[in-house]
Amino acid sequence: MAIAATVPLASRDDLSLAYTPGVARVCEAIAAEPDLVDDYTWVGHTVAVVTDGSAVLGLGNIGARAAMPVMEGKAVLFKQFGGVDAVPICLDTQDVDEIISVVTALAPSFGGINLEDISAPRCFEIERRLDDALPIPVFHDDQHGTAIVVLAALRNAATLLDRKLSDLRVVVSGAGAAGVAVTKMLIAGGVHAEDVVVVDSRGIIHGGRSDLTPVKADLAATTNAAGRSGGIAEALAGADVLVGVSGGQIAEEAVAGMAPDGIVFALANPTPEVHPDVAARHAALVATGRSDFPNQINNVLAFPGIFRGALEARAIRVTDGMKVAAADAIAGVVADALRPDAFVPSALDPRVAPAVAAAVAEAARRGGVARR
């Protein structure tokens, strides 16, 4: 990564505009009318990619310095796919209050905040409190980016099988950041909450368990209406959809217990919960998080366009309506050419980010959170 000027600095006149005395006029204008910062500085097209290094990829809590390569890579993807400038910021603290304080203090320099690789359950509180405190979009990609692409993929998978989302019984394996967000996004997108079963490392989440965190207790209150208990095998018995976001392995026998013409999204990287070849023996449609198998569910399909659209609309937050609109746009890119091995757009498809950006901006305006 590098920082580059967007105007020439080849003469005294250029210098007088970029620095003194010309820059003072811009400062005075922004001081008088603060919203002009979006027009006359990088704020209107730049986001901060913020981590505390506590949950980096599958590497775990490796700290701020070791997290920097991932944040730089994320910034490069923002620029390549969404035309959004991004600055990686790795914080040398994992205290919730300190993170919120630092990001709040930095926020005037950016048009949005992309939270990245922050462990659960701390990530939920950090996002919620920053979203309440700041007048710009705050988006935890590990939660919502994954969830948006899962919803897009499931829409197209259901279409291929001539099914409706409201007819599907879904199992989400994993109740961390991605699992919680996937559950909420699928419900927002049309899956019935009572037909969703969430499984964590200790088994099915249900109201009779005494070991639930507040986030998991909320899931227990809204999902699993049948009151299922047990482990992943019991959850998958007769299920139509498996979404794996846990990293744990799922036995072939459990997948074999799913309903006919099932859908398996095994998204753990680099080792899926169930190998795609194994899943294909029992499911009609399979997707993974890997680039070497068909139907890769990749967050890069979501976050560049989401921030591009949010910045264009000068949205003050990212709403559920904007997330669902993003999912619909991703699904729509390949809706006319669906195949079992291609119901998710390629991560390199140049049509995706513009489509997502347009849909997100329109949803922001429709939802009353846009400033232009």
XYZ file of C-alpha atoms in Angstrom:
372
model
C 0.000 0.000 0.000
C 0.992 3.612 -0.497
C -0.495 7.089 -0.274
C -0.579 9.082 -3.500
C -1.646 12.626 -4.325
C -4.590 13.174 -6.654
C -3.436 16.645 -7.778
C -0.113 17.808 -9.244
C 2.576 19.469 -7.139
C 4.769 20.735 -9.957
C 4.772 24.495 -9.444
C 4.598 27.242 -6.817
C 0.928 27.720 -7.693
C 0.223 24.030 -7.091
C 1.963 24.216 -3.736
C 0.067 27.325 -2.724
C -3.207 25.487 -3.324
C -2.271 22.205 -1.692
C -0.690 23.870 1.315
C -0.396 27.463 2.514
C -2.029 29.826 1.887
C -4.778 28.158 -0.140
C -5.512 25.350 2.261
C -6.550 27.836 4.946
C -9.564 28.852 2.875
C -10.739 25.233 2.818
C -10.260 24.976 6.585
C -12.318 28.116 7.125
C -15.083 26.837 4.848
C -15.300 23.498 6.702
C -15.235 25.251 10.073
C -18.229 27.288 8.953
C -20.029 24.344 7.312
C -18.748 20.992 8.683
C -20.433 18.819 6.039
C -18.089 20.294 3.419
C -15.390 17.986 4.786
C -16.928 15.239 2.624
C -16.474 17.314 -0.533
C -13.073 18.877 -0.001
C -11.083 16.182 1.822
C -10.621 12.432 1.598
C -13.281 11.864 4.282
C -16.021 11.374 1.683
C -14.287 8.404 0.052
C -12.155 6.886 2.825
C -12.838 4.308 5.532
C -10.803 3.067 8.472
C -10.210 -0.693 8.677
C -9.893 -1.226 12.428
C -8.825 -4.305 14.378
C -7.479 -5.221 17.794
C -5.855 -8.379 16.460
C -7.967 -10.658 18.647
C -9.507 -12.948 15.998
C -7.417 -12.741 12.836
C -8.484 -15.184 10.112
C -8.121 -18.654 11.625
C -4.949 -17.585 13.419
C -6.670 -16.365 16.564
C -5.456 -13.694 18.966
C -2.152 -12.778 17.307
C -2.137 -9.100 18.296
C -2.113 -5.748 16.549
C 1.211 -5.892 14.710
C 0.710 -9.370 13.287
C -2.784 -8.354 12.115
C -1.485 -5.561 9.884
C -1.004 -7.663 6.702
C -4.664 -8.677 6.780
C -5.823 -5.095 7.280
C -3.590 -3.919 4.424
C -4.998 -6.656 2.208
C -8.522 -5.584 3.100
C -7.669 -1.988 2.211
C -6.335 -3.080 -1.184
C -9.579 -4.968 -1.874
C -11.615 -1.892 -0.938
C -9.726 0.114 -3.547
C -9.634 -2.545 -6.264
C -13.271 -3.565 -6.158
C -15.103 -0.554 -4.757
C -12.922 2.426 -5.553
C -12.917 3.179 -1.832
C -9.752 4.357 -0.104
C -9.065 2.585 3.175
C -6.527 2.977 5.965
C -5.510 -0.010 8.120
C -5.510 0.772 11.849
C -4.319 -1.883 14.305
C -5.022 -0.959 17.914
C -2.696 -2.154 20.671
C -5.533 -2.685 23.115
C -8.297 -5.245 23.491
C -10.240 -3.312 26.104
C -13.742 -2.559 24.858
C -13.940 0.925 26.360
C -10.498 1.894 25.054
C -11.305 0.672 21.551
C -14.538 2.656 21.499
C -12.765 5.755 22.812
C -9.950 5.571 20.259
C -12.189 4.891 17.264
C -14.582 7.656 18.300
C -11.660 10.077 18.496
C -10.386 9.010 15.059
C -13.795 9.044 13.371
C -13.754 12.656 12.063
C -10.965 11.594 9.685
C -13.101 8.983 7.921
C -16.391 8.489 6.120
C -16.942 5.034 7.612
C -15.528 2.460 10.015
C -14.963 -1.157 8.964
C -14.370 -3.288 12.063
C -12.344 -6.394 11.365
C -11.152 -9.527 13.172
C -12.432 -8.592 16.646
C -13.405 -11.583 18.753
C -16.921 -12.378 19.944
C -18.755 -11.481 22.082
C -16.800 -8.199 22.434
C -17.366 -7.382 18.767
C -21.129 -7.101 19.293
C -20.839 -4.456 21.999
C -18.108 -2.531 20.166
C -20.133 -2.299 16.974
C -23.347 -1.409 18.766
C -21.803 1.351 20.862
C -19.868 2.846 17.955
C -22.963 2.721 15.763
C -24.870 4.650 18.440
C -22.068 7.164 18.951
C -20.984 8.011 15.408
C -22.821 9.757 12.537
C -21.101 7.537 9.928
C -21.501 3.881 8.895
C -19.976 1.296 11.244
C -19.811 -2.222 9.821
C -18.233 -5.348 11.316
C -17.428 -7.319 8.191
C -16.831 -10.651 9.914
C -20.459 -10.529 10.954
C -22.384 -8.793 8.234
C -20.238 -9.338 5.147
C -20.456 -13.085 5.583
C -24.163 -12.927 6.393
C -25.007 -10.825 3.339
C -23.243 -13.171 0.920
C -24.825 -16.213 2.603
C -28.280 -14.691 2.095
C -27.464 -13.932 -1.558
C -26.237 -17.479 -2.132
C -29.241 -19.021 -0.404
C -31.645 -16.936 -2.495
C -30.131 -18.303 -5.694
C -29.809 -21.836 -4.347
C -33.486 -21.844 -3.412
C -34.392 -20.552 -6.868
C -32.412 -23.365 -8.492
C -34.324 -25.904 -6.420
C -37.669 -24.147 -6.978
C -37.986 -23.482 -3.260
C -38.842 -20.440 -1.157
C -36.750 -19.222 1.777
C -39.842 -19.355 3.933
C -40.105 -23.114 3.272
C -36.581 -23.976 4.414
C -35.459 -25.378 7.744
C -31.952 -24.025 8.377
C -29.162 -25.123 10.700
C -26.390 -22.642 11.499
C -23.319 -24.362 12.914
C -21.461 -21.743 14.932
C -22.687 -18.997 17.252
C -19.803 -16.573 17.069
C -19.793 -13.277 15.194
C -20.587 -14.792 11.798
C -23.107 -17.330 13.084
C -25.165 -14.770 14.961
C -25.154 -12.360 12.011
C -26.010 -15.100 9.496
C -28.969 -16.151 11.628
C -30.310 -12.610 11.869
C -29.725 -11.887 8.181
C -31.482 -15.037 6.986
C -34.467 -14.177 9.159
C -34.479 -10.608 7.807
C -34.317 -12.065 4.298
C -37.333 -14.341 4.642
C -36.419 -17.519 6.532
C -38.840 -18.099 9.398
C -37.106 -17.638 12.743
C -38.831 -20.657 14.217
C -37.320 -22.816 11.456
C -33.716 -21.892 12.319
C -31.616 -23.991 14.686
C -28.257 -22.635 15.867
C -25.569 -24.976 17.184
C -22.517 -23.962 19.211
C -19.647 -26.038 20.577
C -21.905 -27.398 23.322
C -24.840 -28.340 21.129
C -28.148 -26.912 19.992
C -29.033 -23.519 21.449
C -32.392 -23.683 23.231
C -34.096 -21.986 26.135
C -33.437 -24.822 28.557
C -29.678 -24.284 28.592
C -28.173 -22.466 31.573
C -24.819 -21.642 29.969
C -25.949 -19.105 27.374
C -24.429 -15.662 26.935
C -26.919 -12.800 26.500
C -26.455 -12.947 22.715
C -27.111 -16.689 22.637
C -30.056 -16.287 25.001
C -31.603 -13.908 22.459
C -31.121 -16.567 19.772
C -32.750 -19.174 22.004
C -35.772 -16.904 22.469
C -36.321 -16.341 18.740
C -35.226 -19.576 17.023
C -35.714 -23.344 17.381
C -39.440 -23.210 17.998
C -39.566 -27.016 18.121
C -37.234 -26.983 21.135
C -34.704 -29.364 19.607
C -31.794 -30.418 21.785
C -28.666 -32.488 21.308
C -25.771 -31.936 18.923
C -25.220 -31.211 15.259
C -26.550 -34.602 14.138
C -29.868 -33.996 15.916
C -30.028 -30.478 14.474
C -29.430 -31.663 10.914
C -31.988 -34.500 10.996
C -34.454 -33.532 8.268
C -32.957 -30.046 7.770
C -32.906 -28.419 4.330
C -29.886 -26.137 4.803
C -26.592 -26.278 6.680
C -24.557 -23.097 7.059
C -21.220 -23.871 8.678
C -19.350 -20.936 10.212
C -17.766 -22.702 13.148
C -14.512 -24.266 11.992
C -15.479 -27.529 13.694
C -15.763 -30.742 11.713
C -19.160 -32.285 10.925
C -19.401 -36.031 10.335
C -20.690 -37.309 7.005
C -23.359 -39.286 8.837
C -24.844 -36.059 10.189
C -25.001 -34.497 6.723
C -26.562 -37.698 5.378
C -29.443 -37.149 7.799
C -30.548 -33.971 6.049
C -33.680 -33.802 3.907
C -33.408 -34.705 0.198
C -32.169 -31.947 -2.148
C -30.379 -30.205 0.682
C -28.075 -27.188 0.593
C -24.688 -27.152 2.329
C -22.586 -24.026 2.828
C -19.404 -25.185 4.591
C -17.542 -21.924 5.051
C -14.659 -22.608 7.431
C -11.225 -21.834 5.964
C -8.960 -23.473 5.035
C -10.717 -26.693 6.116
C -14.513 -26.691 5.606
C -16.725 -28.268 8.260
C -17.500 -30.961 5.720
C -15.439 -31.453 2.568
C -17.325 -30.312 -0.556
C -16.944 -33.708 -2.221
C -18.438 -35.374 0.838
C -21.249 -32.806 1.068
C -22.070 -33.334 -2.619
C -22.870 -36.992 -1.937
C -25.845 -35.939 0.164
C -26.765 -32.370 -0.876
C -28.015 -30.973 -4.158
C -26.067 -27.706 -3.865
C -22.766 -26.961 -2.125
C -20.793 -23.782 -1.463
C -17.615 -23.128 0.507
C -15.406 -20.251 1.564
C -12.552 -21.488 -0.625
C -11.519 -20.192 -4.033
C -10.571 -23.650 -5.359
C -14.158 -24.956 -5.311
C -17.277 -23.630 -7.072
C -19.610 -21.164 -5.366
C -17.170 -19.365 -3.113
C -18.953 -17.331 -0.440
C -16.480 -14.476 -0.158
C -16.958 -11.244 1.788
C -15.317 -9.283 -1.030
C -18.626 -9.633 -2.860
C -20.187 -7.407 -0.194
C -18.030 -4.898 1.665
C -16.553 -2.806 -1.203
C -19.953 -2.120 -2.721
C -21.640 -1.622 0.637
C -19.224 1.129 1.639
C -19.217 2.616 -1.874
C -22.994 2.937 -1.730
C -23.043 4.157 1.864
C -20.444 6.827 1.105
C -22.221 7.938 -2.066
C -25.449 8.377 -0.105
C -23.543 9.806 2.879
C -25.419 7.351 5.038
C -25.243 7.785 8.792
C -25.417 4.016 9.388
C -25.800 0.653 7.647
C -29.355 -0.584 8.193
C -30.797 -4.067 7.849
C -32.594 -2.826 4.739
C -29.270 -1.846 3.181
C -27.820 -5.279 3.994
C -30.774 -7.111 2.452
C -30.536 -4.840 -0.609
C -26.865 -5.744 -0.931
C -27.693 -9.443 -0.785
C -30.389 -9.062 -3.421
C -27.959 -7.200 -5.683
C -25.274 -9.878 -5.325
C -27.785 -12.601 -6.110
C -29.111 -10.651 -9.066
C -25.760 -10.462 -10.837
C -25.957 -14.148 -11.816
C -29.721 -14.642 -11.550
C -30.103 -15.121 -15.316
C -27.510 -17.890 -15.558
C -27.860 -20.022 -12.447
C -26.166 -23.405 -12.396
C -25.420 -25.812 -9.543
C -21.743 -24.916 -9.870
C -22.347 -21.174 -10.316
C -25.102 -19.733 -8.133
C -22.683 -17.300 -6.448
C -20.895 -14.600 -8.493
C -17.153 -14.795 -8.840
C -15.233 -12.630 -6.390
C -13.573 -11.090 -9.471
C -16.837 -10.272 -11.287
C -16.639 -6.519 -12.039
C -20.429 -6.197 -12.057
C -20.863 -6.967 -8.374
C -19.565 -3.871 -6.543
C -21.404 -1.331 -8.759
C -24.643 -3.292 -8.411
C -24.271 -3.513 -4.643
C -23.332 0.170 -4.352
C -26.395 1.306 -6.297
C -28.727 -0.927 -4.294
C -27.251 0.127 -0.948
C -27.395 3.843 -1.770
C -31.022 3.548 -2.842
C -31.902 1.576 0.291
C -30.202 4.220 2.442
C -32.287 6.955 0.841
C -35.439 4.889 1.097
C -34.686 4.114 4.737
C -34.140 7.761 5.697
C -30.464 7.412 6.705
C -28.934 9.180 3.686
C -27.647 12.759 3.816
C -27.754 13.164 0.028
